[in-house]
Short mmCIF file of C-alpha atoms in Angstrom, two decimals:
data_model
loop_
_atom_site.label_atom_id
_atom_site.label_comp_id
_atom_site.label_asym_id
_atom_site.label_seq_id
_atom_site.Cartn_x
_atom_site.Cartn_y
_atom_site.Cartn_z
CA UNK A 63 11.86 -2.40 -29.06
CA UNK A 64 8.73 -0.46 -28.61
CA UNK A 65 8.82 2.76 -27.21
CA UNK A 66 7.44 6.20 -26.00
CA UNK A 67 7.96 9.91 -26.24
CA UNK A 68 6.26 11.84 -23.24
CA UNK A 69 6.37 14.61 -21.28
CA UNK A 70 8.27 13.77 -18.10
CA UNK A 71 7.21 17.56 -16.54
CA UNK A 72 7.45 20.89 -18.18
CA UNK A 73 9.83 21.10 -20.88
CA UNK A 74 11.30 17.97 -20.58
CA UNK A 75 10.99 14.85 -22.49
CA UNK A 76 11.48 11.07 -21.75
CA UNK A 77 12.05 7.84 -23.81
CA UNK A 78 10.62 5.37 -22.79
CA UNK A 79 11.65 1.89 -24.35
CA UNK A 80 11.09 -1.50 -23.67
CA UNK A 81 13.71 -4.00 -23.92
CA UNK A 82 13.58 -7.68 -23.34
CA UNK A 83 13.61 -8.22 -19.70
CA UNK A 84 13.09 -4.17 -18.86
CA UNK A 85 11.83 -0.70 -19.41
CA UNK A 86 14.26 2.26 -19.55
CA UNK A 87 13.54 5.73 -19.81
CA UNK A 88 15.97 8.35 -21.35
CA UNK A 89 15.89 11.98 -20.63
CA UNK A 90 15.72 14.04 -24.22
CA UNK A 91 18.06 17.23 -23.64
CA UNK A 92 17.55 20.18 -25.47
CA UNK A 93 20.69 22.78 -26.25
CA UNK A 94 20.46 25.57 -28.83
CA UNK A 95 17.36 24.08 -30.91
CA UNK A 96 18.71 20.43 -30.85
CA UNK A 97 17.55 17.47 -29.13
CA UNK A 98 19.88 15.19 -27.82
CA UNK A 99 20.27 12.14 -25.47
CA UNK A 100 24.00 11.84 -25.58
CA UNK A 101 25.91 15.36 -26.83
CA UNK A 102 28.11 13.63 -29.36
CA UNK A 103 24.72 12.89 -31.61
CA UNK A 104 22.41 16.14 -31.53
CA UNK A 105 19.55 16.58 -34.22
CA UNK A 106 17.56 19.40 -35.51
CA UNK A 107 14.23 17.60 -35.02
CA UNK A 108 12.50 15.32 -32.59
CA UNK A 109 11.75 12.86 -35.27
CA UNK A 110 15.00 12.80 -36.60
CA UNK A 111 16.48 11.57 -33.17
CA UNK A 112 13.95 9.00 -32.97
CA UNK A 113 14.61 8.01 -36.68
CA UNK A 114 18.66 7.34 -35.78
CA UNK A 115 17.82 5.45 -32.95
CA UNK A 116 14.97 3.28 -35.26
CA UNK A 117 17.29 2.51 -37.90
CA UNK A 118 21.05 2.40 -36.15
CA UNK A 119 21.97 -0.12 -33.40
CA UNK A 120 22.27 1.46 -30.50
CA UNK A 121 25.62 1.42 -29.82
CA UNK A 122 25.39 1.04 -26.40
CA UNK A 123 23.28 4.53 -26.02
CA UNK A 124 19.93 2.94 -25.88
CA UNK A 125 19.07 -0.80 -24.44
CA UNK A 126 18.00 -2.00 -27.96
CA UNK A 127 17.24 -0.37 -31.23
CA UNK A 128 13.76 1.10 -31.23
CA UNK A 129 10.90 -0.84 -33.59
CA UNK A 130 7.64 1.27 -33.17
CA UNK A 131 5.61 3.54 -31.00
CA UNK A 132 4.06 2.22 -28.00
CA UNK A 133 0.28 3.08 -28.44
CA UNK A 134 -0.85 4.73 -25.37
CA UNK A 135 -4.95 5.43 -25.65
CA UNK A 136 -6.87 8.47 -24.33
CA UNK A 137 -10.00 7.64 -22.28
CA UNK A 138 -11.95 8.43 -24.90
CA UNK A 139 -10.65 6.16 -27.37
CA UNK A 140 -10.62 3.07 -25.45
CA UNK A 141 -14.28 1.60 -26.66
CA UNK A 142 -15.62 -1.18 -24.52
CA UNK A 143 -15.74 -4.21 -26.78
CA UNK A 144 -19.28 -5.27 -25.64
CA UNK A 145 -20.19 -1.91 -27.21
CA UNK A 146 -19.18 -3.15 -30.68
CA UNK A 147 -21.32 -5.43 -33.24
CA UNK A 148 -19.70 -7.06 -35.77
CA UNK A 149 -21.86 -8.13 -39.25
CA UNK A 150 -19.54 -9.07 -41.80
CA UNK A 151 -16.01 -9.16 -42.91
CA UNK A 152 -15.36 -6.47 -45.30
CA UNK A 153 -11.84 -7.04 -46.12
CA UNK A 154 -7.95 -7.89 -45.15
CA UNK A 155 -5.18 -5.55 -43.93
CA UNK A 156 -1.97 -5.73 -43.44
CA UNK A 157 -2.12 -7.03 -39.85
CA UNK A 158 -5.52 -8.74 -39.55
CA UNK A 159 -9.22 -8.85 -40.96
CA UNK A 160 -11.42 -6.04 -41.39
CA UNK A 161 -15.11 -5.87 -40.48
CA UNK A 162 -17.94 -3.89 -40.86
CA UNK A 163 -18.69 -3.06 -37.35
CA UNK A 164 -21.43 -0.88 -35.64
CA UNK A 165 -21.21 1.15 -32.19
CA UNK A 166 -24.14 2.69 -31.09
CA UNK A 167 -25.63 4.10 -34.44
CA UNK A 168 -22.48 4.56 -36.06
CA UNK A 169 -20.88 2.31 -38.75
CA UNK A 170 -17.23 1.69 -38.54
CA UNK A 171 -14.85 0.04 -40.24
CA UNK A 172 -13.24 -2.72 -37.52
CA UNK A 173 -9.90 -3.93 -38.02
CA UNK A 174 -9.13 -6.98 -35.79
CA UNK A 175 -5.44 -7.42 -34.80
CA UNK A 176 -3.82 -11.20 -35.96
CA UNK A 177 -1.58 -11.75 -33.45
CA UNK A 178 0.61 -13.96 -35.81
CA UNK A 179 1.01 -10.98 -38.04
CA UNK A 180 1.89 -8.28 -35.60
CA UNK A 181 2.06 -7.25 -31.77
CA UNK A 182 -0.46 -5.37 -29.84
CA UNK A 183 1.87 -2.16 -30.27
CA UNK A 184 2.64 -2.80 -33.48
CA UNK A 185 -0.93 -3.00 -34.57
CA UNK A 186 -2.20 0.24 -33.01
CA UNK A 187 1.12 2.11 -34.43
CA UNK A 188 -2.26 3.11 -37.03
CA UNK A 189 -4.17 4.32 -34.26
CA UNK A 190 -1.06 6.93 -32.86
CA UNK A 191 -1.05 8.02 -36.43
CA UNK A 192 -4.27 8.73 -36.94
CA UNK A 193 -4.58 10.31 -33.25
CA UNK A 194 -2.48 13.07 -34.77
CA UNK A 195 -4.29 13.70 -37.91
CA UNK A 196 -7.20 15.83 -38.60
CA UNK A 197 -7.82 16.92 -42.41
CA UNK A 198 -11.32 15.97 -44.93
CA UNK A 199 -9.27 13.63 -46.65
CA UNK A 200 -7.60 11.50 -44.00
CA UNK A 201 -9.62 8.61 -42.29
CA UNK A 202 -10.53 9.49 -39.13
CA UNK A 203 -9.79 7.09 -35.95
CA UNK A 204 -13.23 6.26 -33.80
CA UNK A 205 -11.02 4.29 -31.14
CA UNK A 206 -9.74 1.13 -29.66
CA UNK A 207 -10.14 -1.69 -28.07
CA UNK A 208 -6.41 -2.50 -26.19
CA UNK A 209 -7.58 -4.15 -23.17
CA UNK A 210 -8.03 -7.19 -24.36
CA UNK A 211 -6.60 -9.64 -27.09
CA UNK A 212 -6.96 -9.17 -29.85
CA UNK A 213 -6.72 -5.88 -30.24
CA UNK A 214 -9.46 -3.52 -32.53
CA UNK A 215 -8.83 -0.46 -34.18
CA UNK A 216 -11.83 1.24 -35.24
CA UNK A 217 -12.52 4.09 -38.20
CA UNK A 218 -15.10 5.61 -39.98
CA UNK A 219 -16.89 3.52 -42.18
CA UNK A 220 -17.06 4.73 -46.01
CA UNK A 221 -19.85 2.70 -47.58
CA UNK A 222 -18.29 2.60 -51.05
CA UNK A 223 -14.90 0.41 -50.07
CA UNK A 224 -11.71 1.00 -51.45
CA UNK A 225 -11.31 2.90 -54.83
CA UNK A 226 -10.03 0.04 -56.75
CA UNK A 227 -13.41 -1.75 -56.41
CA UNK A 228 -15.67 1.20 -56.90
CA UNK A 229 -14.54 1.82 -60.13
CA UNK A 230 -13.98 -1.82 -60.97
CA UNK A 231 -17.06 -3.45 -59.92
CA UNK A 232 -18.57 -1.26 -57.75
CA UNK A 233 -20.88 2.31 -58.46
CA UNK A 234 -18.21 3.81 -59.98
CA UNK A 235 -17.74 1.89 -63.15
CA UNK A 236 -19.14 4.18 -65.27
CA UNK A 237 -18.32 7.89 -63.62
CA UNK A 238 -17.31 10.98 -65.81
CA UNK A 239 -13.94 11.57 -66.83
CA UNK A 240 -14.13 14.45 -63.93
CA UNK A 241 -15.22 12.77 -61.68
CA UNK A 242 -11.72 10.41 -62.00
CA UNK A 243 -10.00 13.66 -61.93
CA UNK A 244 -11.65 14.65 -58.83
CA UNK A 245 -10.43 11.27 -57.04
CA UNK A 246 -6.79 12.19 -58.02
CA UNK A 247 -7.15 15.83 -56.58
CA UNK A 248 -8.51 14.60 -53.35
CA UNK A 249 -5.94 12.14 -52.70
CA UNK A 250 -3.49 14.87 -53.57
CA UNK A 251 -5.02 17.02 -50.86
CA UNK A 252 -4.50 14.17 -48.23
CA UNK A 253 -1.08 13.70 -48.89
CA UNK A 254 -0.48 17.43 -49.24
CA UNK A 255 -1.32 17.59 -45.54
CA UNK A 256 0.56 14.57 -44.21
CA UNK A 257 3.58 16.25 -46.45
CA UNK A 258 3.36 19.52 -44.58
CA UNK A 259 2.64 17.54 -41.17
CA UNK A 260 6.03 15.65 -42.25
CA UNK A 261 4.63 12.00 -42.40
CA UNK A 262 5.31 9.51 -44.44
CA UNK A 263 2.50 7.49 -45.86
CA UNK A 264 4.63 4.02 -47.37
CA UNK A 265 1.97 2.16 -48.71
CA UNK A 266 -0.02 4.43 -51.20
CA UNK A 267 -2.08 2.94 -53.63
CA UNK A 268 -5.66 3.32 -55.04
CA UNK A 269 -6.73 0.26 -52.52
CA UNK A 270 -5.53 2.78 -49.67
CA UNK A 271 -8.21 4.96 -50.35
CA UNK A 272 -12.09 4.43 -49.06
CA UNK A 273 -14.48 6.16 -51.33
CA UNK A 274 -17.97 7.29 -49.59
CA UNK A 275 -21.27 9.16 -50.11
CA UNK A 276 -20.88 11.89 -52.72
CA UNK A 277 -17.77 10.24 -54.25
CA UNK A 278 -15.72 11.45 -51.20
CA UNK A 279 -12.12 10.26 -50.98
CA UNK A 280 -10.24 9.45 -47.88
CA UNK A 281 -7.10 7.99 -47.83
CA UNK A 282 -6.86 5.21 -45.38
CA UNK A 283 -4.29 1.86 -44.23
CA UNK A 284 -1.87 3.96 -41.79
CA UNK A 285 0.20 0.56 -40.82
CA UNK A 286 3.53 1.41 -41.83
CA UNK A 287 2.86 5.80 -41.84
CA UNK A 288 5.77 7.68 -40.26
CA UNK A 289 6.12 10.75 -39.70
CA UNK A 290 9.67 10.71 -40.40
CA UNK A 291 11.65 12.51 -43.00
CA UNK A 292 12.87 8.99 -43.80
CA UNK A 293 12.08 5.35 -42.75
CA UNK A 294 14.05 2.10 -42.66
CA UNK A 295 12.40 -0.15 -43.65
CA UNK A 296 12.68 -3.67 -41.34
CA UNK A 297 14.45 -6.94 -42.57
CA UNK A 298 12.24 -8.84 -44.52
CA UNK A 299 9.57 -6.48 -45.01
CA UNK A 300 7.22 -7.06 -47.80
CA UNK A 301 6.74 -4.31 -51.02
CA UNK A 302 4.34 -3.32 -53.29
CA UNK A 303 6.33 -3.71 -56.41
CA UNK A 304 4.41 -1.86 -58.64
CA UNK A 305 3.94 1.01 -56.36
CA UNK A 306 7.09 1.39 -54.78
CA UNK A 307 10.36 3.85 -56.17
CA UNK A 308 13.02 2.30 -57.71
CA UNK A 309 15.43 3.57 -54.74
CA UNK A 310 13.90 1.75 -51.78
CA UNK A 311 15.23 -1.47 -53.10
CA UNK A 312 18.97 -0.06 -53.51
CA UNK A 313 18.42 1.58 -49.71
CA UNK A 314 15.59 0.20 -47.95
CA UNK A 315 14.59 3.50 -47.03
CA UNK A 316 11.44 5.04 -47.57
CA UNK A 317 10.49 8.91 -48.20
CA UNK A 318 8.25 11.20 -49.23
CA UNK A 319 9.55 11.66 -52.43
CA UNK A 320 8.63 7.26 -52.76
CA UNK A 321 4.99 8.63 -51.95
CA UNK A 322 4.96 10.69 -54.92
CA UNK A 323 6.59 8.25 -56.92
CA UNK A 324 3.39 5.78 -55.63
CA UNK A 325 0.77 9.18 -56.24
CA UNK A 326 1.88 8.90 -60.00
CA UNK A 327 0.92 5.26 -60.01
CA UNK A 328 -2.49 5.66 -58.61
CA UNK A 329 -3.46 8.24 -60.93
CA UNK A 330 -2.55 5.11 -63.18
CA UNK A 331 -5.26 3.35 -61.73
CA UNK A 332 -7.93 5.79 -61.40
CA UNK A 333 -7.72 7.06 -65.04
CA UNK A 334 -7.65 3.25 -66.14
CA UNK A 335 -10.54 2.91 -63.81
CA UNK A 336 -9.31 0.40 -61.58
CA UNK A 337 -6.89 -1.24 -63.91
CA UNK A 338 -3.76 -3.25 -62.96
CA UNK A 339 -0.34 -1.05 -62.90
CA UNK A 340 2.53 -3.15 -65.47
CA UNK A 341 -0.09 -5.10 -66.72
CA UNK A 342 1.45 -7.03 -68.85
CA UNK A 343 4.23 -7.80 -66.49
CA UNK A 344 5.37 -9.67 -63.75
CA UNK A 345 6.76 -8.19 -60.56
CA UNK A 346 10.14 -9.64 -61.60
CA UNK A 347 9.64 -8.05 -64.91
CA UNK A 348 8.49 -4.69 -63.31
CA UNK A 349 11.34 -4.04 -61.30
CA UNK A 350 13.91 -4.42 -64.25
CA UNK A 351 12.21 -2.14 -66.82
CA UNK A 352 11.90 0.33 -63.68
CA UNK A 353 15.50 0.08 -62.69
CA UNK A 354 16.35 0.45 -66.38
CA UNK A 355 14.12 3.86 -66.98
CA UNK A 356 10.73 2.85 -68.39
CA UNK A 357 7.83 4.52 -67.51
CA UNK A 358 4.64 3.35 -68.55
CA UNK A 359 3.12 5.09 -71.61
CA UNK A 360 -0.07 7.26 -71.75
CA UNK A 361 -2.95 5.45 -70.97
CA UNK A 362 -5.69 5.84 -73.86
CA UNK A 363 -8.12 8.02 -72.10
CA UNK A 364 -5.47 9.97 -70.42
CA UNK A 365 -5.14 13.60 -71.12
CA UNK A 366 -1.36 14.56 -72.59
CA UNK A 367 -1.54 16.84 -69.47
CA UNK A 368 -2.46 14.77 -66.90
CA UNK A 369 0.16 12.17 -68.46
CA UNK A 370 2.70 15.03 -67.84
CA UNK A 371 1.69 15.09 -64.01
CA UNK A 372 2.30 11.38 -63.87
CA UNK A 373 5.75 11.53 -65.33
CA UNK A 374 6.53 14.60 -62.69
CA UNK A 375 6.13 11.69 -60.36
CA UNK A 376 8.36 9.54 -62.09
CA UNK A 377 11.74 10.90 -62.12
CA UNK A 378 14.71 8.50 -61.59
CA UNK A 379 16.02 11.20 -59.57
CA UNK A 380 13.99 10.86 -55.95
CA UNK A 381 14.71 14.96 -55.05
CA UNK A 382 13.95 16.11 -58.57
CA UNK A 383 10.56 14.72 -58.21
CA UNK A 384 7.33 17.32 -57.86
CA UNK A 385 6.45 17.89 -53.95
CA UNK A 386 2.74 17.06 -53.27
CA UNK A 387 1.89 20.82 -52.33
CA UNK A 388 2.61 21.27 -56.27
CA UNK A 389 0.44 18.42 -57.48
CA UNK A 390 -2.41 19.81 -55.70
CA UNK A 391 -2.70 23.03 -57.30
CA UNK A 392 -1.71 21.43 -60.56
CA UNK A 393 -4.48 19.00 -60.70
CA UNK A 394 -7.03 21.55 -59.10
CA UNK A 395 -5.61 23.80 -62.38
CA UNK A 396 -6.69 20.93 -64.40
CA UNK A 397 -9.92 20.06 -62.81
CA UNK A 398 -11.12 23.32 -63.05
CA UNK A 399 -10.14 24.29 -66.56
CA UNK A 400 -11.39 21.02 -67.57
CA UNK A 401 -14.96 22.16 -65.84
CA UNK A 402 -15.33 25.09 -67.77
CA UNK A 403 -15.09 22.80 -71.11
CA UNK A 404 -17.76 20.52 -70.07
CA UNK A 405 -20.58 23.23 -68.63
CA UNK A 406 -22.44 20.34 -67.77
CA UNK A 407 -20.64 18.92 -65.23
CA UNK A 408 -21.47 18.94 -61.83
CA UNK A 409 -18.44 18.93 -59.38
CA UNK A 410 -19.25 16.31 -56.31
CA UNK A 411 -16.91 18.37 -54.07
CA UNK A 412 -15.44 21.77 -53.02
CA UNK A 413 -11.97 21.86 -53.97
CA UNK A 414 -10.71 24.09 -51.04
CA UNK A 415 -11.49 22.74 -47.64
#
């Protein structure tokens, strides 16, 4: 089920898939601005075709359904293993342990692939994504290690951890107000950018976001990114309850609109510095008063406008909800007129990049 999408000479595609016993390639046509394989199912987009193919069977087109993207690293991503010192684990991912790793003089962040959890391809699906990102507020990829098992991803190191420790335990317990704000704005910015690059992030939440030096944000855990303007989600797949839209349990399909839906519960957790979305409820219990149209209520310290940008976020109604381009600018709005009450703030970051 893995597969690839390459350049067979110029102008011309191939897909490439693996199938139990075999690999088959498939020429990608091109007709009047739509990319085909067989004429009777054209699409506007690349992506698109690859998205039918992920989430219908094949119907006899392809040799199986495709599962993920077959990870093929430049020569200057592949890292040499014996070039790599690992001193402590640092955390848990989705498909393995993470590390605090160091190559050369740089410190990275090593995530080590458990092969009970997820194949090689599957693991360094993260590392195509992040191959094709490049944006301030996006963690950036410092290579591989594929040639043997298991498999490494490495990525810059941000010294700080994920922004649900910082502000719970960590040196950002007691930050200003503004300085919460500014965490919002820059996560905003991220997904802005993966919005207009037409990914899909699918596991947002304040614990997917590495804080570093001068309260920078980066948003981080690529796993199960897309970019797709939707994504089935596989049998059996796991959810964040309290993070995830009320329509990807009725469809099993994920969006960017569920992303925004997710944005709105972060800012939960940064303005409650840390604290625990529903708290007072089970998953079980979460996923009813969802369903059923509650939203949780203004948080204490949370400004009625801010609260307002939350509940944009919110809306029953997936396409009604605000696009991330729009929460940018609206929280910038904020942060800045918010700056010019307190003149004695000091902001730790530009807002334009």
């Amino acid at each position: 089920g893995s597969f690839l999408v390459h350049d067979e000479c110029q102008d011309t595609r191939c897909l490439t898939v693996r199938g139990k016993d075999s690999i088959t390639h498939y020429k990608i046509q091109s007709q009047d601005g739509l990319f085909f394989i067989v004429e009777q199912t054209k699409f506007k987009m690349l992506q698109d075709l690859v998205y039918h193919y992920t989430t219908h069977q094949s119907s006899g087109v392809l040799v199986t359904t495709l599962r993920h993207p077959y990870y093929v690293p430049r020569g200057d991503d592949e890292v040499s293993r014996g070039d790599i010192q690992l001193t402590h684990k640092i955390g848990k991912g989705n498909y393995g342990d993470i590390w605090h790793g160091v190559k050369g003089e740089t410190h990275v962040a090593v995530k080590i692939q458990n092969q009970g959890l997820a194949s090689k391809s599957e693991f360094l699906q993260e590392a195509t994504v992040l191959s094709q990102l490049d944006h301030p507020k996006i963690i950036h990829c410092e290579g591989v290690c594929s040639s043997e098992e298991p498999a490494y991803l490495l990525t810059e190191f941000l010294k700080f951890g994920n922004l649900v420790d910082y502000l719970q335990k960590g040196e950002g317990k007691d930050v200003h107000f503004l300085d919460l704000v500014s965490f919002g704005l820059q996560v905003a910015m991220g997904m802005a950018y993966l919005e207009r690059q037409g990914y899909i992030h699918c596991d947002l939440a304040a614990r997917s976001v590495a804080v570093g030096e001068g309260k920078l944000c980066k948003i981080q855990n690529f796993e199960r990114a897309r970019r797709a303007s939707c994504y089935k989600l596989p049998p059996r797949t796991s959810v964040p309850v309290r993070w995830t839209a009320p329509e990807v349990f009725a469809t099993n399909e994920y969006t960017n609109k569920a992303d925004v839906w997710a944005f709105g519960v972060v800012l939960v957790e940064i303005i409650t510095r840390g604290g625990r979305p529903y708290n007072h409820m089970t998953n079980e219990e979460t996923l009813k008063a969802v369903q059923s149209g509650y939203r949780m209520s203004q948080p204490p310290s949370c400004p009625r406008g801010l609260y307002e940008v939350m509940l944009k976020c919110w809306c029953a109604e997936s396409d009604s909800r605000v696009r991330f381009e729009a929460l940018e600018w609206q929280l910038e709005e904020f942060f800045v007129s918010q700056c010019f009450e307190d003149r004695t703030y000091i902001a730790p970051f530009q807002t334009k990049h």
